[in-house]
Short mmCIF file of C-alpha atoms in Angstrom, two decimals:
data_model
loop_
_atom_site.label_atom_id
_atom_site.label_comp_id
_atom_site.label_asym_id
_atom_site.label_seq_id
_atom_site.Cartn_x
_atom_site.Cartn_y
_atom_site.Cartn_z
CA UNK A 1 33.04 -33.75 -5.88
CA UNK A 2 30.83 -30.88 -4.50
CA UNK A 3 31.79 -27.10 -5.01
CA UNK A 4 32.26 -27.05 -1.14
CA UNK A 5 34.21 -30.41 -0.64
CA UNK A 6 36.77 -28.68 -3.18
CA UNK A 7 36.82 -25.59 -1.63
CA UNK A 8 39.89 -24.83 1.44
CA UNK A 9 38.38 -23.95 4.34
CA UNK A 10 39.05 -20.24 4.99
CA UNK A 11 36.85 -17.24 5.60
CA UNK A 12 37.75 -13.70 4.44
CA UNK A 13 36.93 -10.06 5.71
CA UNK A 14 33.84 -8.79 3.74
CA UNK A 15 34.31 -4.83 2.97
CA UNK A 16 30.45 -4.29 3.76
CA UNK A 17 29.22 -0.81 4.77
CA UNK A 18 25.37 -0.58 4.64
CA UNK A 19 23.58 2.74 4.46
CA UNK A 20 20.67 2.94 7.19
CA UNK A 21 19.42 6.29 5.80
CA UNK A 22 19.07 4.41 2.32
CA UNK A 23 15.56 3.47 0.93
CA UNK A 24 17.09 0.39 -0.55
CA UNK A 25 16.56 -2.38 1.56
CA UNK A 26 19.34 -3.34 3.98
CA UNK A 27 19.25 -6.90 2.24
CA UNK A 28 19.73 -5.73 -0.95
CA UNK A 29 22.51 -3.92 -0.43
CA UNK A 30 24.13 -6.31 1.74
CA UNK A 31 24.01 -8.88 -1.54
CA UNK A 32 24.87 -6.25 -3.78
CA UNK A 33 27.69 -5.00 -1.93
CA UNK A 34 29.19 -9.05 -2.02
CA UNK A 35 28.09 -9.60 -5.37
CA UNK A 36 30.51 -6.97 -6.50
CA UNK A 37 33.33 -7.81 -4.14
CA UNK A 38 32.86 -11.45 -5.90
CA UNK A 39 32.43 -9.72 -9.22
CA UNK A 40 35.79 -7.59 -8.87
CA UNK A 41 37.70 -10.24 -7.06
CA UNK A 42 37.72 -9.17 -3.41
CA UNK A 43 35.95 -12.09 -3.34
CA UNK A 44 37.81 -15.62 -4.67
CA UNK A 45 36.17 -18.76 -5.66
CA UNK A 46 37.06 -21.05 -2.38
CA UNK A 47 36.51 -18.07 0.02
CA UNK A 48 33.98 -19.42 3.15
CA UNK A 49 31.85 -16.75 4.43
CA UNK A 50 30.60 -16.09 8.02
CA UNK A 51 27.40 -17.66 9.03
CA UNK A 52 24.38 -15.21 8.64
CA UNK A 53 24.53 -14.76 12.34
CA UNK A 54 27.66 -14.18 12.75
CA UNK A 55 27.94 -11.47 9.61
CA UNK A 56 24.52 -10.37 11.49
CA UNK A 57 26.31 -9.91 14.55
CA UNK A 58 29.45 -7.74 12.51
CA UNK A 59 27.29 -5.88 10.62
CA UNK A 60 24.50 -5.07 13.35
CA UNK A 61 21.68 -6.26 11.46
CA UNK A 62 19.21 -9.12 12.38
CA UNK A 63 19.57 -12.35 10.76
CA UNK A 64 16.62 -11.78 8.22
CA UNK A 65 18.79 -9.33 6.47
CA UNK A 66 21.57 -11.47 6.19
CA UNK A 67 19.81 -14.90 5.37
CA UNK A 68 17.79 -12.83 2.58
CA UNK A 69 21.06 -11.98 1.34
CA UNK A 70 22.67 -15.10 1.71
CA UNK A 71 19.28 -16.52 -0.29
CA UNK A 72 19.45 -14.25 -3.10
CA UNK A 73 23.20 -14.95 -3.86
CA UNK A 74 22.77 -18.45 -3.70
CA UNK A 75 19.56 -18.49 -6.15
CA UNK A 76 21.85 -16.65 -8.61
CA UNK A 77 24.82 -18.91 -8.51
CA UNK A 78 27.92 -16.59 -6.83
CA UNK A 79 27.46 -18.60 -3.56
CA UNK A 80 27.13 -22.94 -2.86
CA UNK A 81 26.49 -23.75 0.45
CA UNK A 82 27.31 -27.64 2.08
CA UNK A 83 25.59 -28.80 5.33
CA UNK A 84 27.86 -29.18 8.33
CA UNK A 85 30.59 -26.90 6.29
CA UNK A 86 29.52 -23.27 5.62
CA UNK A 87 29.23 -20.99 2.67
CA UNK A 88 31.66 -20.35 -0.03
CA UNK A 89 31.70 -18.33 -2.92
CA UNK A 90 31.96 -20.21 -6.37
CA UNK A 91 35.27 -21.03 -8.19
CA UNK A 92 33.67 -18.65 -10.70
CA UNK A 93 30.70 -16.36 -11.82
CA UNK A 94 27.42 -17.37 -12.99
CA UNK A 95 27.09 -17.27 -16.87
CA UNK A 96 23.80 -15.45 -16.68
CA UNK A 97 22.95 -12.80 -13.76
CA UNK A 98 19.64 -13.44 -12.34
CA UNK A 99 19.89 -10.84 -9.97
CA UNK A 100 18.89 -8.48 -12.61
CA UNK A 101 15.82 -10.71 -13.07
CA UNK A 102 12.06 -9.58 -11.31
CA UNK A 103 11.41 -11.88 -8.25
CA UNK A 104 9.02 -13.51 -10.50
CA UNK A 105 11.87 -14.93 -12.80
CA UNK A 106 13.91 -16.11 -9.56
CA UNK A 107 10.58 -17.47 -7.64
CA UNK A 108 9.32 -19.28 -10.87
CA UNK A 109 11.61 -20.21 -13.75
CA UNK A 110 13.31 -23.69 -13.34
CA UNK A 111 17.10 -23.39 -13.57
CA UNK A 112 18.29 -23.64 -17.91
CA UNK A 113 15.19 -21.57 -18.73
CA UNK A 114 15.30 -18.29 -20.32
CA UNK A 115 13.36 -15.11 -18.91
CA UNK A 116 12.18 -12.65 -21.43
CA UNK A 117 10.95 -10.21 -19.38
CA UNK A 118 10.11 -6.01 -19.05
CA UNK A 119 12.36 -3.76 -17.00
CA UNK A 120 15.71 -5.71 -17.45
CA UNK A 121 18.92 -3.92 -18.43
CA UNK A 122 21.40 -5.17 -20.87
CA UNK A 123 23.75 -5.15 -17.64
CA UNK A 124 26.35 -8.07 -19.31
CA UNK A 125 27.15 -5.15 -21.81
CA UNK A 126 28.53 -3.27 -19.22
CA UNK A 127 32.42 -3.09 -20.19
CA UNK A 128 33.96 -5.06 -17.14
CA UNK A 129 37.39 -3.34 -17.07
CA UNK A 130 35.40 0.23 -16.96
CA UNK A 131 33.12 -1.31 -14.20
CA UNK A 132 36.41 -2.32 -12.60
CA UNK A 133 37.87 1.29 -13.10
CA UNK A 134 35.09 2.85 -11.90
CA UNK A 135 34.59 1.23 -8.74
CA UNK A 136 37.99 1.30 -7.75
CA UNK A 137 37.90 5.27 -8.03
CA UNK A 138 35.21 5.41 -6.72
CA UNK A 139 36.68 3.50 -3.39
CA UNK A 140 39.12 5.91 -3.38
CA UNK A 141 36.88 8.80 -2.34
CA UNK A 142 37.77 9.93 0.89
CA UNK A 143 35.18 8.99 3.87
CA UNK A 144 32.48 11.83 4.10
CA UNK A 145 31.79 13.70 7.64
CA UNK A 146 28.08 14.72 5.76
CA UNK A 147 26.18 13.66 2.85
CA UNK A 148 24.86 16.32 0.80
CA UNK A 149 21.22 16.48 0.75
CA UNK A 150 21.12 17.22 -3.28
CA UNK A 151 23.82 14.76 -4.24
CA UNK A 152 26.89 14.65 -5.05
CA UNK A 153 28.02 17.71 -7.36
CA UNK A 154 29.82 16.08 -9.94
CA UNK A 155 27.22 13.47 -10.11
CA UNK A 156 24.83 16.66 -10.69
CA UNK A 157 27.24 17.79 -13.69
CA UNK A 158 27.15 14.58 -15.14
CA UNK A 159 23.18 14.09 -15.24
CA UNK A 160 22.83 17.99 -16.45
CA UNK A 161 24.65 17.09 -19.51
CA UNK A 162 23.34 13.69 -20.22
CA UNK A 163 19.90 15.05 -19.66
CA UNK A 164 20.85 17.89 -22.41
CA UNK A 165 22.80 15.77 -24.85
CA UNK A 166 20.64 12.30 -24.76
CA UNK A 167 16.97 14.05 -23.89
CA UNK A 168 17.24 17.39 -24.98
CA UNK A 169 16.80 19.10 -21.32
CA UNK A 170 18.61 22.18 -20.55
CA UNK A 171 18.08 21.73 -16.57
CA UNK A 172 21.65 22.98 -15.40
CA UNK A 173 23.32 21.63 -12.49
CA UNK A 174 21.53 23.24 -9.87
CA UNK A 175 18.23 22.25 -11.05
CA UNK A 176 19.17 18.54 -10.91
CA UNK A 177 18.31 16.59 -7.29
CA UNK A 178 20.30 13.04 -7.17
CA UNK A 179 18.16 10.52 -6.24
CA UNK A 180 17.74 6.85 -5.10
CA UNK A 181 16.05 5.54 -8.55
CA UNK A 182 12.48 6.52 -9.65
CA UNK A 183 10.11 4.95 -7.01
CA UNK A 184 12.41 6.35 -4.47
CA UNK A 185 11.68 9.49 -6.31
CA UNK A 186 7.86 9.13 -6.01
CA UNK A 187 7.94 7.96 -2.26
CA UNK A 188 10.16 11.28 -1.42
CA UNK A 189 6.92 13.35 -4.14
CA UNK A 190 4.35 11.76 -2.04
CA UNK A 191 6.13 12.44 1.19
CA UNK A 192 6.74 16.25 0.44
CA UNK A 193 4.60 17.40 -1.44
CA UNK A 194 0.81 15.47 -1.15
CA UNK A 195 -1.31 15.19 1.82
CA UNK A 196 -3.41 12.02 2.93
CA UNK A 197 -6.04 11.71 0.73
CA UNK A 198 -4.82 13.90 -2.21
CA UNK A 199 -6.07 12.49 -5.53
CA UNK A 200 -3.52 11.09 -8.23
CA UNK A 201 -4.18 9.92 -11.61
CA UNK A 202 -1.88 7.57 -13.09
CA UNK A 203 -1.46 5.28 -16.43
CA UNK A 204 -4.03 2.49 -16.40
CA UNK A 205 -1.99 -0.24 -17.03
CA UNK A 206 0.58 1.10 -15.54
CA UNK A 207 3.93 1.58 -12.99
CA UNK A 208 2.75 -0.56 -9.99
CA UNK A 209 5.34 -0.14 -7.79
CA UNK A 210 4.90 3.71 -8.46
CA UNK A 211 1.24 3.10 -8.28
CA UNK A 212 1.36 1.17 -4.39
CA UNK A 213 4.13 4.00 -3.20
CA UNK A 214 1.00 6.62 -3.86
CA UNK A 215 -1.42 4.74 -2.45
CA UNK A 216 0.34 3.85 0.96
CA UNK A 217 1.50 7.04 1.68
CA UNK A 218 -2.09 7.48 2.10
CA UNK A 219 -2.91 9.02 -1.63
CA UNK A 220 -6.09 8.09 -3.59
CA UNK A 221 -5.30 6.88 -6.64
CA UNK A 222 -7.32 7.06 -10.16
CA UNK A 223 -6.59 5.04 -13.04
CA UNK A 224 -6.38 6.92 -16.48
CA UNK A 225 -6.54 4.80 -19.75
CA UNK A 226 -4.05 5.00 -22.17
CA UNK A 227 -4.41 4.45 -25.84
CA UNK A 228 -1.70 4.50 -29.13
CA UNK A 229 -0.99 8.47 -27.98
CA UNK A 230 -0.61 7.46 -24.50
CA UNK A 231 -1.92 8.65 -21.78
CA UNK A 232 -5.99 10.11 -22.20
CA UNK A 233 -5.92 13.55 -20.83
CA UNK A 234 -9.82 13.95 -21.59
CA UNK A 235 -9.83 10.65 -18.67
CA UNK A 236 -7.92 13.09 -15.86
CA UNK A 237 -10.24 13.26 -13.21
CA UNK A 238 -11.55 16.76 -11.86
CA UNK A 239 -9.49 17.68 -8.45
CA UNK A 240 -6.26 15.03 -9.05
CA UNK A 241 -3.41 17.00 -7.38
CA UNK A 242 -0.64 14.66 -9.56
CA UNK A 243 -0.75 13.57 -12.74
CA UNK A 244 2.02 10.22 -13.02
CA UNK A 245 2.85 9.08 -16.74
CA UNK A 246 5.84 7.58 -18.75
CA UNK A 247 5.68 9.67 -21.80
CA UNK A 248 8.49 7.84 -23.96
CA UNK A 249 7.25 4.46 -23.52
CA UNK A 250 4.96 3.84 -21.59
CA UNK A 251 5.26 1.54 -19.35
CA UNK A 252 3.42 -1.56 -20.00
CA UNK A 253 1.77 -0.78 -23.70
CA UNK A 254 5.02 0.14 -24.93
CA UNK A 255 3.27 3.36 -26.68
CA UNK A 256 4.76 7.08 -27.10
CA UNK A 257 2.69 9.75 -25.98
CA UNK A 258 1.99 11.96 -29.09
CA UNK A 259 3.35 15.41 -29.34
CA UNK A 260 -0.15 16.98 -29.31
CA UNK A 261 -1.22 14.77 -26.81
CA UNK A 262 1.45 16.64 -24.80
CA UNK A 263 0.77 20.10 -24.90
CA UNK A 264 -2.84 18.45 -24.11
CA UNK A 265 -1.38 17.25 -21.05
CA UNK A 266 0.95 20.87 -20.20
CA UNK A 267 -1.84 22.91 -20.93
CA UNK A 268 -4.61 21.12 -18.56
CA UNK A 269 -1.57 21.13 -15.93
CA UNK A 270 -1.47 25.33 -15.95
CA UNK A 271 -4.92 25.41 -16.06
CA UNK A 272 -6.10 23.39 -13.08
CA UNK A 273 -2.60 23.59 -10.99
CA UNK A 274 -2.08 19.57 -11.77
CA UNK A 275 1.68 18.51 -11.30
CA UNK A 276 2.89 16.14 -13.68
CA UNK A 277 5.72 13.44 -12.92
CA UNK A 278 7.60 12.80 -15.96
CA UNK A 279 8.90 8.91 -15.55
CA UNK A 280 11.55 8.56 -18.62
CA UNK A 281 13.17 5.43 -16.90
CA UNK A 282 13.74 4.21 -20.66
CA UNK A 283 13.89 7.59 -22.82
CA UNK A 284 17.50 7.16 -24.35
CA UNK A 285 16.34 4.20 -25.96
CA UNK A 286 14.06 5.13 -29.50
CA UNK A 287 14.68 3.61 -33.05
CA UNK A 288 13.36 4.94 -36.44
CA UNK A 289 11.61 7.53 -34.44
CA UNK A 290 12.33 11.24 -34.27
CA UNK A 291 12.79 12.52 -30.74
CA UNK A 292 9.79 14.15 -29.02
CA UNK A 293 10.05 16.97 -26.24
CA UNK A 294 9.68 16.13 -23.14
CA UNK A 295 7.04 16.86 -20.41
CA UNK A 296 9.80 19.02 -18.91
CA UNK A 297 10.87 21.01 -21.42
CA UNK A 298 7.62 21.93 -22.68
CA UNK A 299 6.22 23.05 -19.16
CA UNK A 300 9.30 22.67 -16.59
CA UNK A 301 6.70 25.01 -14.19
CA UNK A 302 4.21 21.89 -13.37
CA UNK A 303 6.60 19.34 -14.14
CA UNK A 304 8.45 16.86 -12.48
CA UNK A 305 11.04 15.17 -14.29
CA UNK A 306 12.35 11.53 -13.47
CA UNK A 307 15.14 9.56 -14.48
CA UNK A 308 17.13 6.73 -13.64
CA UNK A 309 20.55 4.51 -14.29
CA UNK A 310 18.72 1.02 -13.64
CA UNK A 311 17.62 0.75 -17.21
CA UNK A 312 20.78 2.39 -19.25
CA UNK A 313 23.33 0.39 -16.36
CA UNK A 314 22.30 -1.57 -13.67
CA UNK A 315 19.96 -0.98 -10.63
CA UNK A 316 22.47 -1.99 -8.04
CA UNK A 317 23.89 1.75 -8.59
CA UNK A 318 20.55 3.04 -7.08
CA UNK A 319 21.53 6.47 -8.45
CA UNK A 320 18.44 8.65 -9.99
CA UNK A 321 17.55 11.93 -10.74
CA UNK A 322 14.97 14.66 -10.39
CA UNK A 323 14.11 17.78 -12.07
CA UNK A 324 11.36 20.16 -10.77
CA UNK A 325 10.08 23.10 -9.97
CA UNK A 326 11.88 25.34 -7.72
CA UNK A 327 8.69 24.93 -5.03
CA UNK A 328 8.58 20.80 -5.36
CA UNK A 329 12.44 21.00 -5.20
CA UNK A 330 12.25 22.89 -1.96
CA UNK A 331 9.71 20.40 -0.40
CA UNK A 332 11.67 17.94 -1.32
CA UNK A 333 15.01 19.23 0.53
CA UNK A 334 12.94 20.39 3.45
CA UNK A 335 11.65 16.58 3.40
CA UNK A 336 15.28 15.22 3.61
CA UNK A 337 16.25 17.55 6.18
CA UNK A 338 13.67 16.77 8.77
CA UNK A 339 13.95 12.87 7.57
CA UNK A 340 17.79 12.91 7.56
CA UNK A 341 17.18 10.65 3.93
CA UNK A 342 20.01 11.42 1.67
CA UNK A 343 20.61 9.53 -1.58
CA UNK A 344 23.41 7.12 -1.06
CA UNK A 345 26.50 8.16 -3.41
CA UNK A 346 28.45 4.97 -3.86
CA UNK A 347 26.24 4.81 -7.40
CA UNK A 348 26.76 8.38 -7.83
CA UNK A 349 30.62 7.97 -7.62
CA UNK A 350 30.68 5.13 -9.90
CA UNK A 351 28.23 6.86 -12.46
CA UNK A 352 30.77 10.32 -12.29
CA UNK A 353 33.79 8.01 -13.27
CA UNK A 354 32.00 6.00 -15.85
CA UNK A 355 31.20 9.51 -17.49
CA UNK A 356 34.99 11.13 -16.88
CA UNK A 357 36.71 8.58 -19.06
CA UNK A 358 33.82 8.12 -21.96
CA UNK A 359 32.86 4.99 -20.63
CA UNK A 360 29.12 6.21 -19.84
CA UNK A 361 28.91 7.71 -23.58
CA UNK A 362 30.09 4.75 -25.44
CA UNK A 363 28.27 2.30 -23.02
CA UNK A 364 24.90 4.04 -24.15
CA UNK A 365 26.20 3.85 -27.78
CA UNK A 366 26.47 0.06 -27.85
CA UNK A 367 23.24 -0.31 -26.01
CA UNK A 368 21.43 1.94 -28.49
CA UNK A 369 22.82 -0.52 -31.25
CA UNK A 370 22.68 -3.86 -29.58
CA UNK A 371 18.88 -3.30 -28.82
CA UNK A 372 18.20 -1.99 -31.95
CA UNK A 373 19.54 -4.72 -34.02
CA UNK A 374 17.47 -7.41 -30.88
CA UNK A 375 14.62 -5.38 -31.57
CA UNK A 376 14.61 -5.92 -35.24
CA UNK A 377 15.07 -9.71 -34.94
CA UNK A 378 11.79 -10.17 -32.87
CA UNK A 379 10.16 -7.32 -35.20
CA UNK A 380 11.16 -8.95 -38.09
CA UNK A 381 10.40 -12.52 -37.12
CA UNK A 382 6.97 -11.47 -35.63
CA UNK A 383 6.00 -9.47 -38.85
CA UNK A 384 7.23 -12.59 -41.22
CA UNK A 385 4.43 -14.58 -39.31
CA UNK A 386 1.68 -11.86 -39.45
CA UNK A 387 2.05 -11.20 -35.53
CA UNK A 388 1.06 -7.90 -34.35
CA UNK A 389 3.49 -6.29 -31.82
CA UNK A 390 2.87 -3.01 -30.05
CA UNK A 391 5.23 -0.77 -28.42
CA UNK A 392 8.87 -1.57 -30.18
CA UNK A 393 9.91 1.71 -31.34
CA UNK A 394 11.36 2.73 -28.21
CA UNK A 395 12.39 1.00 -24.91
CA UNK A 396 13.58 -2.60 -23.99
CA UNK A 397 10.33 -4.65 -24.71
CA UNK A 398 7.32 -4.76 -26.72
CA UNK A 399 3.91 -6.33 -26.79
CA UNK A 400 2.06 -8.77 -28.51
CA UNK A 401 -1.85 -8.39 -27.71
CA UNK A 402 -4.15 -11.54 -26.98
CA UNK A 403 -7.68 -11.52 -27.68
CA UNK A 404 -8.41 -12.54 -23.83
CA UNK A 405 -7.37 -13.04 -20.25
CA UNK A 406 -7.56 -16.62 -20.74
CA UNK A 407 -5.24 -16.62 -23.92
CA UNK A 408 -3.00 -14.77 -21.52
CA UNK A 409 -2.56 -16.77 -19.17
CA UNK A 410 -2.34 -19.94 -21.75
CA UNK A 411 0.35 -18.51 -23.77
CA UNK A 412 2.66 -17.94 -20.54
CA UNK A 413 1.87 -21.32 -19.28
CA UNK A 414 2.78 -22.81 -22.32
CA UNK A 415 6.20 -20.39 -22.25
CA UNK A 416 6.90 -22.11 -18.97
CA UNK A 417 6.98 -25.33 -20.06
CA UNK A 418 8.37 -24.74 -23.26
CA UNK A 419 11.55 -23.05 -21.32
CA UNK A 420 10.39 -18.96 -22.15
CA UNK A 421 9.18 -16.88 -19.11
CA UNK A 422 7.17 -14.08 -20.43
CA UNK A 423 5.31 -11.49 -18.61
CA UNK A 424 1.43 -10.60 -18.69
CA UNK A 425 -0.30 -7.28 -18.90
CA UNK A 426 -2.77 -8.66 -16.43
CA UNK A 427 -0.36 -7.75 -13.33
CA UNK A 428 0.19 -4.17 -14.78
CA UNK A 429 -3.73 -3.12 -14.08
CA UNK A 430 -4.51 -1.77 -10.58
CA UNK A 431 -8.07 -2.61 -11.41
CA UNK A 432 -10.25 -5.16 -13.93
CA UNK A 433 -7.59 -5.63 -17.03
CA UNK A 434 -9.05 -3.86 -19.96
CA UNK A 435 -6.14 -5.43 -22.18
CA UNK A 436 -4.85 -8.73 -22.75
CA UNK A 437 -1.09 -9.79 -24.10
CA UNK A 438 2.26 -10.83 -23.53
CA UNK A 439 5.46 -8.42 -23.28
CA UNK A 440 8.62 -9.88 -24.47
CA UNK A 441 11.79 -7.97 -22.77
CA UNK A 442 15.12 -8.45 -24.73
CA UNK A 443 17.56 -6.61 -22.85
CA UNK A 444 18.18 -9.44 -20.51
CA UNK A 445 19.95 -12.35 -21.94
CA UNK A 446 22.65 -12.80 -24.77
CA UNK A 447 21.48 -12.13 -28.58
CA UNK A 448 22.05 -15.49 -29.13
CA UNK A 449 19.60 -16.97 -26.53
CA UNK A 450 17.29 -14.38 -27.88
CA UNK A 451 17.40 -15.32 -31.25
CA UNK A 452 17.12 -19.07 -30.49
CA UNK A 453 14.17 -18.96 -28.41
CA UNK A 454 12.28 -17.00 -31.54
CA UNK A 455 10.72 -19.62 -32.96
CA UNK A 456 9.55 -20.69 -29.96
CA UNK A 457 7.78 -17.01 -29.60
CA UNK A 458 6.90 -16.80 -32.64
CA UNK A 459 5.19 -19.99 -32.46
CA UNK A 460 3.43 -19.22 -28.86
CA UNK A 461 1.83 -15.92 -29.87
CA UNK A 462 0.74 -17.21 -33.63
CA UNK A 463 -0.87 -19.78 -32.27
CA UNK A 464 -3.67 -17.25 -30.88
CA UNK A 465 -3.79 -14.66 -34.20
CA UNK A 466 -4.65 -17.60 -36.87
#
């Protein structure tokens, strides 16, 4: 018997508000908004759902919003759907949570197969009865006549003392903007602040959806090379307006930007009126490594500071934040006035009550541990093989370099069929790859999974470094 022949045939109100001013897409919200009501048990195994058109008829949206929706839910396992019957949602939740997979795990892994992969939270860490909590309080929040254009105020409180207690940034509340997440970030930089045809310089490999935001808003973009210190500051081209980097790990490589390499970078900003963007999407997360300063608190005059809550909780907050100077902070509002763009705060309501009863503090203390012991399984096993990693003091992944594109593209070939999905630097250039290798993400999936698939990695990389 089916999922759907066992199911009764009944279809429930969906609590579904979507946020038009929102730069998340109206799809994603719509499947994160049921995902959660499935999650928290709004939603019950056996409940049908309307049809897309008809919940595109309640929710006054086309149908392509809805059938993406409907699509992405069913490809992760909370929805079955039976020809001739309807949609239901399961008797129970999927095991693993693909939606916190890239689109490349969803479009291209078979279903049983594990995906190892950069830029995944541990999101099944995430205490469920303080998820619970905070969503319910967060429901209670009285309807708002206006959303503030800076965010909401406790949300501010709570980022100005993370940012001081877990990075060492004494912004203050009023210096801290709420954002969508970090590209949201950059398209609201590029949209206030740069001009059509304005010259940016960012980390070659690098942050591509950071990299396309710059370069359709009309921005000509320069790639910089980055080496063991990070980004090359002697490789900053003459007349670049922005400087983008991700200091604390950067994002592929994996490497930390040295601290001289730094005041390099702070002291080339003063002296040619560059502004630098400061992505720490990852910076809680170091091991065995003594804290550097960051961008911002060395020169918080030319620098913007980015953070986010996909990587330390879950992207489907969409709750960010932004340091800057008082004249990029004043674009920016200006910007969201004559836009009418506000960050949503659902995620900032959630984030505030995470942080009022501990939950954010020791959430961030069992991440710091989990990932360091999952780091020093694959560190260990790689090193016990004579496999070269790059990149794992810090962050979620690291890197194991190839001699060649070719060897690339083998080794994650062979990962697919030997049940692994691993990622390539290859897609992390904007231009001719310079650097060839596999990163390995292992926030993702259980410690268990991770620790059974290692001989499998240890045996796909080796096989290229005898």
């Amino acid at each position: 018997m089916t999922h759907a022949e066992a199911m009764p045939q009944r279809e429930t109100a969906l609590p579904v508000t979507l946020d038009r001013e929102s730069s998340v897409p109206l799809a994603v919200q719509l499947a994160g908004a049921l995902r959660e009501s499935a999650s928290t048990g709004h939603l019950r195994g056996g409940d049908r759902l309307p049809s897309t058109r008809a919940l595109a008829g309640r929710l006054g949206v086309s149908r392509t919003v809805t059938a993406a929706a409907y699509e992405q839910l069913h490809a992760e396992g909370w929805i079955v759907g039976k020809h001739g019957s309807g949609t239901y949602v399961t008797t129970s939740p999927p095991t693993a949570r693909p939606e916190h997979r890239s689109v490349a795990a969803r479009d291209e892994l078979p279903p049983g197969r594990l995906a190892l992969l950069p830029g995944v939270p541990w999101a099944d860490g995430l205490d469920r009865s303080a998820w619970r909590r905070a969503w319910r309080a967060a429901s209670d929040t009285p309807p708002a006549v206006h959303l503030s254009r800076t965010g909401l105020g406790e949300y501010r409180e709570v980022i100005a003392e993370h940012l001081l207690r877990h990075r060492g940034l004494d912004a203050g509340t009023d210096s801290v903007l709420a954002t969508g997440g970090t590209t949201a970030a950059v398209v609201e930089l590029a949209a206030a602040v740069l001009s059509p045809g304005d010259l940016v310089a960012v980390e070659e490999p690098g942050y591509q959806r950071a990299v396309q935001a710059f370069s359709r808003a009309g921005m000509r973009v320069a790639g910089v090379p980055v080496d063991e210190e990070g980004l090359r500051t002697d490789r900053i081209p003459a007349g670049a307006r922005v400087v983008y980097c991700s200091p604390a790990h950067q994002y592929p490589m994996g490497c930390r930007m040295s601290a001289s390499r730094r005041v390099e970078l702070a002291e080339l900003a003063r002296e040619r009126d560059v502004l630098v963007v400061e992505d720490d999407y990852d910076g809680e997360l170091r091991y065995d490594v003594a804290p550097l300063p960051l961008l911002a608190s060395l020169a918080p005059d030319v620098v913007v500071h980015l953070g986010t809550t996909s990587k330390i909780l879950t992207p489907t907050l969409g709750a960010g934040w932004m340091v800057a100077p008082p004249s990029v902070t004043r674009a920016v509002l200006e910007h969201r006035d004559l836009t009418g763009t506000r960050p949503s705060p659902a995620g900032q309501h959630v984030v505030v009550e995470l942080a009022r009863h501990g939950d954010l503090g020791r959430h961030l203390r069992r991440l710091r541990r989990e990932l360091s012991d999952r780091r020093s399984i694959l560190v260990d096993a790689f090193a016990t093989a004579g496999v070269p990693v790059l990149g794992d003091d810090a962050g979620a992944h690291l890197v194991v370099p190839l001699p060649s594109a070719e060897a690339e593209r083998e080794r994650i070939a062979e990962g697919k069929r030997r049940g692994v999905l691993l990622d390539g630097l290859a897609r992390h250039f904007a231009t001719v790859p310079t650097a060839h290798g596999v990163l390995v993400g292992y926030a993702g999936c259980s410690r268990s999974e991770l620790a059974e698939c290692v001989p499998t990695l240890v045996d796909l990389t080796r096989t290229r470094h005898r």
